[in-house]
Amino acid sequence: MNKQKFLTFLLGAQSTLPLIAGMLPFGMLYATLAGEAGFPPWLVIFTTIVVFGGSSQLVFIDLYQTLSSAFQAVLGANIVNARHLIYSAGVSSHFSSYPVKWRLILSYLLSDHLYSVSETHKKTIDSFSAELQPWFYFGSGVCTWVSWVLSAVVGVAFGQIIPKGWNLEFSIPLMFLPLIFMTAKNRYAYLTCLFAGALVVLFYKLPFGLGVLFSILLGSFLGFKVQKYGRQKK
Amino acid sequence: MSQDLWIALCVSLLGLITFLYRYSFVSSQGKKVAQRIPPSFLMLLGPATFTAIVINNLLASQKMTDFHLKGIVLCVSAFVAYFTKSIMATLAFGLIFLYYLQNTPF
């Protein structure tokens, strides 16, 4: 790795650091719940490494406890993870032009955080050459991966001693709140947010978190249609 | 087969399918499909995704009192988020404000 690649890697990691603060309590919460569900420490860490998907891991634990079937829990958690299809489509224009090695590595690392960074740092990423771009994403992905695994390890070791009154699980919505304003570039994007928000409430009762997926797709579609109509009118 | 090993196998299946989701549009075949999606639609996916995650988390509050308090905190934090565009500032403000509301008798 030459100096330029290393600096790009560090820049990717640095751009992800603000997101990490919200992830640590989430990882610890997951590890604590998994421990309460009877998972031995090695299985808690194994799941974190193999799945590398925050909310789906929590859903997996929740469903495993309520359904008492690991296989059924996998089916439910997979539906939650279907939003990664959206992320995949979002980063496709960049990732798909990279060599296969990079595509495989970055696909594994593609999480909420990497997607957020790809959306909020578009200009920075586009300013890099095609050879350097994967290093930026790699830095962001590795930063997220290390933090996520570490938070699970800390959760396994110390999860029980964090006071519930600190509401650390509330870090997730708070963390994503500024990202809305960082990625919404025009009034149609804000309108899309309103559509998506209203649809989440409407579809909330759907099982396995399907409501979130439908809301994102339908909300974006409605926003897209209004945008198209609005621009045609001009 | 022990129960832990069976769970580990199921987890591996979950990991594999998750990876395939992530790789779907990045692969050579998937790229062709992704290219047919209008860029202006893709631009809206980010804000929609983040909004859906925020609202879904709020709705997941176990108690009604929690729901109300968290709703208030999210609304006020939205202003902080809008003006600062800072994750750390929003996170710190939101958590402290929620702690304050939960521990203040009204």
Short mmCIF file of C-alpha atoms in Angstrom, two decimals:
data_model
loop_
_atom_site.label_atom_id
_atom_site.label_comp_id
_atom_site.label_asym_id
_atom_site.label_seq_id
_atom_site.Cartn_x
_atom_site.Cartn_y
_atom_site.Cartn_z
CA MET A 1 0.00 0.00 0.00
CA ASN A 2 1.53 3.34 -0.99
CA LYS A 3 1.22 6.54 1.03
CA GLN A 4 -1.59 7.97 -1.08
CA LYS A 5 -3.70 4.84 -0.69
CA PHE A 6 -3.06 4.77 3.03
CA LEU A 7 -4.08 8.42 3.41
CA THR A 8 -7.27 7.76 1.44
CA PHE A 9 -7.94 4.75 3.68
CA LEU A 10 -7.49 6.96 6.76
CA LEU A 11 -9.77 9.62 5.31
CA GLY A 12 -12.47 6.99 4.79
CA ALA A 13 -12.07 5.82 8.38
CA GLN A 14 -12.09 9.39 9.66
CA SER A 15 -15.32 10.20 7.81
CA THR A 16 -16.98 7.25 9.54
CA LEU A 17 -15.86 8.09 13.09
CA PRO A 18 -18.85 10.37 13.93
CA LEU A 19 -21.18 7.47 13.14
CA ILE A 20 -19.35 5.09 15.43
CA ALA A 21 -20.50 6.83 18.61
CA GLY A 22 -24.06 5.74 17.91
CA MET A 23 -23.04 2.23 16.99
CA LEU A 24 -21.12 1.31 20.14
CA PRO A 25 -24.12 1.22 22.49
CA PHE A 26 -26.09 -0.66 19.83
CA GLY A 27 -23.42 -3.37 19.58
CA MET A 28 -23.26 -3.64 23.33
CA LEU A 29 -27.03 -3.91 23.53
CA TYR A 30 -27.00 -6.71 20.95
CA ALA A 31 -24.31 -8.63 22.84
CA THR A 32 -26.16 -8.23 26.12
CA LEU A 33 -29.45 -9.48 24.62
CA ALA A 34 -27.70 -12.38 22.89
CA GLY A 35 -26.11 -13.35 26.20
CA GLU A 36 -29.53 -13.22 27.88
CA ALA A 37 -30.91 -15.46 25.10
CA GLY A 38 -28.34 -18.10 26.09
CA PHE A 39 -25.75 -17.54 23.35
CA PRO A 40 -22.22 -18.38 24.49
CA PRO A 41 -19.68 -15.53 23.95
CA TRP A 42 -18.07 -17.22 20.91
CA LEU A 43 -21.46 -17.42 19.16
CA VAL A 44 -22.21 -13.75 19.90
CA ILE A 45 -18.93 -12.70 18.26
CA PHE A 46 -19.30 -15.27 15.44
CA THR A 47 -22.73 -13.83 14.54
CA THR A 48 -21.31 -10.29 14.61
CA ILE A 49 -18.51 -11.22 12.20
CA VAL A 50 -20.50 -13.44 9.84
CA VAL A 51 -23.66 -11.31 9.52
CA PHE A 52 -22.20 -7.86 10.20
CA GLY A 53 -25.67 -6.31 10.22
CA GLY A 54 -26.85 -4.48 13.33
CA SER A 55 -30.63 -4.54 13.30
CA SER A 56 -30.88 -7.97 11.65
CA GLN A 57 -28.77 -9.44 14.45
CA LEU A 58 -31.15 -7.95 17.02
CA VAL A 59 -34.16 -9.26 15.08
CA PHE A 60 -32.48 -12.67 14.86
CA ILE A 61 -32.06 -12.77 18.66
CA ASP A 62 -35.60 -11.52 19.21
CA LEU A 63 -37.16 -14.06 16.83
CA TYR A 64 -34.99 -16.87 18.17
CA GLN A 65 -36.34 -16.15 21.65
CA THR A 66 -39.97 -15.85 20.57
CA LEU A 67 -40.08 -18.62 17.94
CA SER A 68 -37.47 -20.92 19.56
CA SER A 69 -36.27 -21.83 16.07
CA ALA A 70 -32.95 -20.61 14.69
CA PHE A 71 -33.98 -21.40 11.12
CA GLN A 72 -37.23 -19.40 11.29
CA ALA A 73 -35.32 -16.58 12.95
CA VAL A 74 -32.93 -16.56 9.95
CA LEU A 75 -35.86 -16.15 7.55
CA GLY A 76 -37.20 -13.18 9.52
CA ALA A 77 -33.81 -11.50 9.90
CA ASN A 78 -33.22 -11.90 6.17
CA ILE A 79 -36.26 -9.80 5.39
CA VAL A 80 -34.87 -7.05 7.63
CA ASN A 81 -31.60 -7.26 5.72
CA ALA A 82 -33.36 -6.88 2.38
CA ARG A 83 -32.74 -3.12 2.64
CA HIS A 84 -29.15 -3.97 1.71
CA LEU A 85 -30.51 -4.49 -1.81
CA ILE A 86 -31.26 -0.77 -1.79
CA TYR A 87 -27.77 0.03 -0.54
CA SER A 88 -26.32 -2.23 -3.21
CA ALA A 89 -28.24 -0.37 -5.92
CA GLY A 90 -27.13 2.94 -4.39
CA VAL A 91 -23.40 2.18 -4.50
CA SER A 92 -23.55 0.15 -7.70
CA SER A 93 -22.40 2.99 -9.97
CA HIS A 94 -19.10 3.10 -8.05
CA PHE A 95 -18.53 -0.44 -6.77
CA SER A 96 -19.39 -2.26 -9.99
CA SER A 97 -16.49 -0.61 -11.82
CA TYR A 98 -13.91 -1.92 -9.32
CA PRO A 99 -11.99 -5.21 -9.69
CA VAL A 100 -13.75 -8.35 -8.40
CA LYS A 101 -11.54 -8.49 -5.29
CA TRP A 102 -12.72 -5.03 -4.23
CA ARG A 103 -16.33 -5.76 -5.11
CA LEU A 104 -16.35 -8.82 -2.85
CA ILE A 105 -14.62 -7.08 0.07
CA LEU A 106 -16.70 -3.91 -0.12
CA SER A 107 -19.94 -5.87 -0.52
CA TYR A 108 -19.21 -7.68 2.73
CA LEU A 109 -18.50 -4.32 4.42
CA LEU A 110 -21.60 -2.60 2.98
CA SER A 111 -23.55 -1.58 6.07
CA ASP A 112 -25.84 1.29 7.07
CA HIS A 113 -22.70 3.25 7.90
CA LEU A 114 -20.81 2.65 4.67
CA TYR A 115 -23.93 3.53 2.72
CA SER A 116 -24.35 6.71 4.80
CA VAL A 117 -20.76 7.72 4.11
CA SER A 118 -21.17 7.01 0.39
CA GLU A 119 -24.22 9.30 0.36
CA THR A 120 -22.83 12.12 2.49
CA HIS A 121 -19.29 12.19 1.02
CA LYS A 122 -20.14 11.84 -2.66
CA LYS A 123 -18.13 14.90 -3.70
CA THR A 124 -15.03 13.81 -1.78
CA ILE A 125 -15.21 10.29 -3.21
CA ASP A 126 -15.69 11.56 -6.76
CA SER A 127 -12.60 13.74 -6.39
CA PHE A 128 -10.43 10.60 -6.02
CA SER A 129 -9.09 8.60 -8.94
CA ALA A 130 -10.76 5.25 -9.73
CA GLU A 131 -7.77 3.50 -8.18
CA LEU A 132 -8.05 5.37 -4.87
CA GLN A 133 -11.83 5.31 -4.42
CA PRO A 134 -12.03 1.71 -3.11
CA TRP A 135 -9.49 2.61 -0.43
CA PHE A 136 -11.80 5.32 0.88
CA TYR A 137 -14.69 2.88 1.13
CA PHE A 138 -12.38 0.25 2.58
CA GLY A 139 -11.24 2.67 5.33
CA SER A 140 -14.85 3.45 6.15
CA GLY A 141 -15.83 -0.25 6.14
CA VAL A 142 -12.91 -1.39 8.27
CA CYS A 143 -13.58 1.40 10.79
CA THR A 144 -17.21 0.26 11.06
CA TRP A 145 -16.28 -3.44 11.21
CA VAL A 146 -13.68 -3.02 13.96
CA SER A 147 -16.01 -0.82 16.02
CA TRP A 148 -18.94 -3.18 15.61
CA VAL A 149 -16.96 -6.25 16.61
CA LEU A 150 -15.30 -4.38 19.50
CA SER A 151 -18.65 -3.13 20.77
CA ALA A 152 -19.93 -6.72 20.78
CA VAL A 153 -16.82 -7.85 22.69
CA VAL A 154 -17.31 -5.05 25.22
CA GLY A 155 -21.00 -5.95 25.42
CA VAL A 156 -20.17 -9.58 26.16
CA ALA A 157 -17.77 -8.52 28.91
CA PHE A 158 -19.49 -5.51 30.46
CA GLY A 159 -23.00 -5.26 28.94
CA GLN A 160 -24.78 -5.95 32.21
CA ILE A 161 -23.28 -3.00 34.07
CA ILE A 162 -24.56 -0.20 31.80
CA PRO A 163 -27.54 1.54 33.49
CA LYS A 164 -30.75 1.20 31.43
CA GLY A 165 -31.60 4.84 32.33
CA TRP A 166 -28.94 6.04 29.91
CA ASN A 167 -31.22 5.06 27.00
CA LEU A 168 -28.26 4.12 24.83
CA GLU A 169 -30.51 2.23 22.41
CA PHE A 170 -31.98 5.63 21.52
CA SER A 171 -28.63 6.52 19.92
CA ILE A 172 -29.72 4.88 16.66
CA PRO A 173 -32.56 7.24 15.66
CA LEU A 174 -30.53 10.21 16.93
CA MET A 175 -27.55 9.16 14.84
CA PHE A 176 -29.60 8.88 11.65
CA LEU A 177 -31.41 12.20 12.17
CA PRO A 178 -28.58 14.46 10.86
CA LEU A 179 -28.04 12.07 7.94
CA ILE A 180 -31.52 12.93 6.67
CA PHE A 181 -30.54 16.59 6.41
CA MET A 182 -27.12 15.76 5.00
CA THR A 183 -28.56 13.68 2.13
CA ALA A 184 -31.78 15.56 1.38
CA LYS A 185 -30.68 17.95 -1.36
CA ASN A 186 -33.97 19.51 -2.46
CA ARG A 187 -37.61 19.93 -1.47
CA TYR A 188 -38.55 16.71 -3.24
CA ALA A 189 -36.17 14.82 -0.99
CA TYR A 190 -37.88 16.33 2.07
CA LEU A 191 -41.24 15.41 0.61
CA THR A 192 -39.93 11.85 0.15
CA CYS A 193 -38.97 11.84 3.85
CA LEU A 194 -42.54 12.79 4.75
CA PHE A 195 -43.90 10.00 2.54
CA ALA A 196 -41.49 7.45 3.98
CA GLY A 197 -42.20 8.53 7.57
CA ALA A 198 -45.97 8.34 7.10
CA LEU A 199 -45.72 4.95 5.40
CA VAL A 200 -43.60 3.50 8.23
CA VAL A 201 -46.45 4.36 10.62
CA LEU A 202 -48.97 2.83 8.21
CA PHE A 203 -47.00 -0.39 7.64
CA TYR A 204 -45.60 -0.71 11.15
CA LYS A 205 -47.64 -3.82 11.99
CA LEU A 206 -46.20 -5.82 9.09
CA PRO A 207 -44.05 -8.73 10.36
CA PHE A 208 -40.24 -9.00 10.26
CA GLY A 209 -39.68 -5.29 9.71
CA LEU A 210 -41.14 -5.52 6.19
CA GLY A 211 -42.82 -2.17 6.78
CA VAL A 212 -39.46 -0.37 6.72
CA LEU A 213 -38.55 -1.90 3.38
CA PHE A 214 -41.93 -1.10 1.79
CA SER A 215 -41.86 2.42 3.20
CA ILE A 216 -38.43 3.17 1.74
CA LEU A 217 -39.35 1.86 -1.70
CA LEU A 218 -42.87 3.28 -1.87
CA GLY A 219 -41.84 6.60 -0.27
CA SER A 220 -38.99 7.02 -2.75
CA PHE A 221 -41.26 6.06 -5.64
CA LEU A 222 -43.91 8.62 -4.62
CA GLY A 223 -41.23 11.28 -4.16
CA PHE A 224 -39.77 10.40 -7.55
CA LYS A 225 -43.17 10.66 -9.26
CA VAL A 226 -43.92 14.06 -7.67
CA GLN A 227 -40.43 15.25 -8.66
CA LYS A 228 -40.97 14.11 -12.23
CA TYR A 229 -44.37 15.79 -12.36
CA GLY A 230 -42.99 18.99 -10.80
CA ARG A 231 -40.13 19.22 -13.28
CA GLN A 232 -42.36 18.52 -16.26
CA LYS A 233 -44.67 21.35 -15.17
CA LYS A 234 -41.74 23.79 -15.16
CA MET B 1 -25.36 -31.86 16.51
CA SER B 2 -25.28 -29.49 19.48
CA GLN B 3 -27.75 -26.60 19.66
CA ASP B 4 -24.94 -24.01 19.48
CA LEU B 5 -23.52 -25.58 16.33
CA TRP B 6 -26.97 -25.62 14.69
CA ILE B 7 -27.41 -21.91 15.52
CA ALA B 8 -23.93 -21.21 14.10
CA LEU B 9 -24.95 -22.94 10.84
CA CYS B 10 -28.17 -20.91 10.65
CA VAL B 11 -26.18 -17.73 11.34
CA SER B 12 -23.81 -18.67 8.49
CA LEU B 13 -26.83 -18.97 6.19
CA LEU B 14 -28.03 -15.54 7.34
CA GLY B 15 -24.55 -14.13 6.66
CA LEU B 16 -24.43 -15.67 3.19
CA ILE B 17 -27.84 -14.34 2.14
CA THR B 18 -26.98 -10.90 3.55
CA PHE B 19 -23.78 -10.91 1.52
CA LEU B 20 -25.73 -11.83 -1.63
CA TYR B 21 -28.11 -8.92 -1.02
CA ARG B 22 -25.14 -6.58 -0.75
CA TYR B 23 -23.42 -8.01 -3.83
CA SER B 24 -26.57 -8.21 -5.97
CA PHE B 25 -26.31 -4.85 -7.78
CA VAL B 26 -22.54 -4.65 -7.52
CA SER B 27 -22.01 -7.79 -9.60
CA SER B 28 -21.59 -7.53 -13.39
CA GLN B 29 -25.14 -8.74 -14.00
CA GLY B 30 -26.64 -6.59 -11.25
CA LYS B 31 -24.88 -3.51 -12.62
CA LYS B 32 -26.95 -3.72 -15.80
CA VAL B 33 -30.16 -3.77 -13.74
CA ALA B 34 -28.93 -0.92 -11.50
CA GLN B 35 -28.12 1.20 -14.57
CA ARG B 36 -31.80 1.10 -15.53
CA ILE B 37 -32.81 2.72 -12.22
CA PRO B 38 -33.08 6.52 -12.72
CA PRO B 39 -30.35 8.38 -10.74
CA SER B 40 -32.97 10.85 -9.46
CA PHE B 41 -34.76 7.88 -7.84
CA LEU B 42 -31.52 6.64 -6.25
CA MET B 43 -30.93 10.15 -4.86
CA LEU B 44 -34.18 9.86 -2.90
CA LEU B 45 -33.39 6.45 -1.41
CA GLY B 46 -30.95 7.82 1.18
CA PRO B 47 -33.26 10.36 2.84
CA ALA B 48 -36.16 7.87 2.68
CA THR B 49 -34.05 5.13 4.28
CA PHE B 50 -32.82 7.30 7.14
CA THR B 51 -36.31 8.67 7.84
CA ALA B 52 -37.78 5.16 7.87
CA ILE B 53 -35.12 3.97 10.33
CA VAL B 54 -35.70 6.94 12.67
CA ILE B 55 -39.51 6.62 12.71
CA ASN B 56 -39.39 2.84 13.00
CA ASN B 57 -37.10 3.12 16.03
CA LEU B 58 -39.47 5.60 17.62
CA LEU B 59 -42.45 3.30 17.07
CA ALA B 60 -40.53 0.42 18.62
CA SER B 61 -40.62 2.17 22.03
CA GLN B 62 -42.04 -0.31 24.50
CA LYS B 63 -44.04 2.10 26.71
CA MET B 64 -46.39 4.91 25.71
CA THR B 65 -44.61 7.37 28.06
CA ASP B 66 -41.33 6.45 26.35
CA PHE B 67 -42.97 7.00 22.98
CA HIS B 68 -44.14 10.50 23.91
CA LEU B 69 -40.87 11.56 25.47
CA LYS B 70 -38.78 10.14 22.64
CA GLY B 71 -41.09 11.81 20.12
CA ILE B 72 -40.53 15.19 21.79
CA VAL B 73 -36.76 14.60 21.97
CA LEU B 74 -36.62 13.59 18.30
CA CYS B 75 -38.56 16.68 17.21
CA VAL B 76 -36.30 19.04 19.15
CA SER B 77 -33.17 17.10 18.09
CA ALA B 78 -34.27 17.48 14.47
CA PHE B 79 -33.67 21.22 14.82
CA VAL B 80 -30.22 20.58 16.28
CA ALA B 81 -29.51 18.15 13.43
CA TYR B 82 -30.76 20.60 10.80
CA PHE B 83 -28.71 23.53 12.02
CA THR B 84 -25.52 21.72 13.06
CA LYS B 85 -25.53 18.79 10.58
CA SER B 86 -23.44 17.13 13.29
CA ILE B 87 -24.00 13.55 14.44
CA MET B 88 -22.11 14.05 17.70
CA ALA B 89 -23.99 17.24 18.62
CA THR B 90 -27.37 15.66 17.86
CA LEU B 91 -26.49 12.48 19.73
CA ALA B 92 -25.22 14.29 22.83
CA PHE B 93 -28.12 16.74 22.88
CA GLY B 94 -30.76 14.03 22.34
CA LEU B 95 -29.46 11.63 25.00
CA ILE B 96 -29.00 14.37 27.63
CA PHE B 97 -32.40 15.90 26.86
CA LEU B 98 -34.15 12.51 27.11
CA TYR B 99 -32.36 11.76 30.39
CA TYR B 100 -33.45 15.17 31.70
CA LEU B 101 -37.09 14.66 30.67
CA GLN B 102 -37.23 11.16 32.16
CA ASN B 103 -35.81 12.33 35.47
CA THR B 104 -37.76 15.56 35.87
CA PRO B 105 -41.11 15.34 37.67
CA PHE B 106 -43.80 17.27 35.76
#
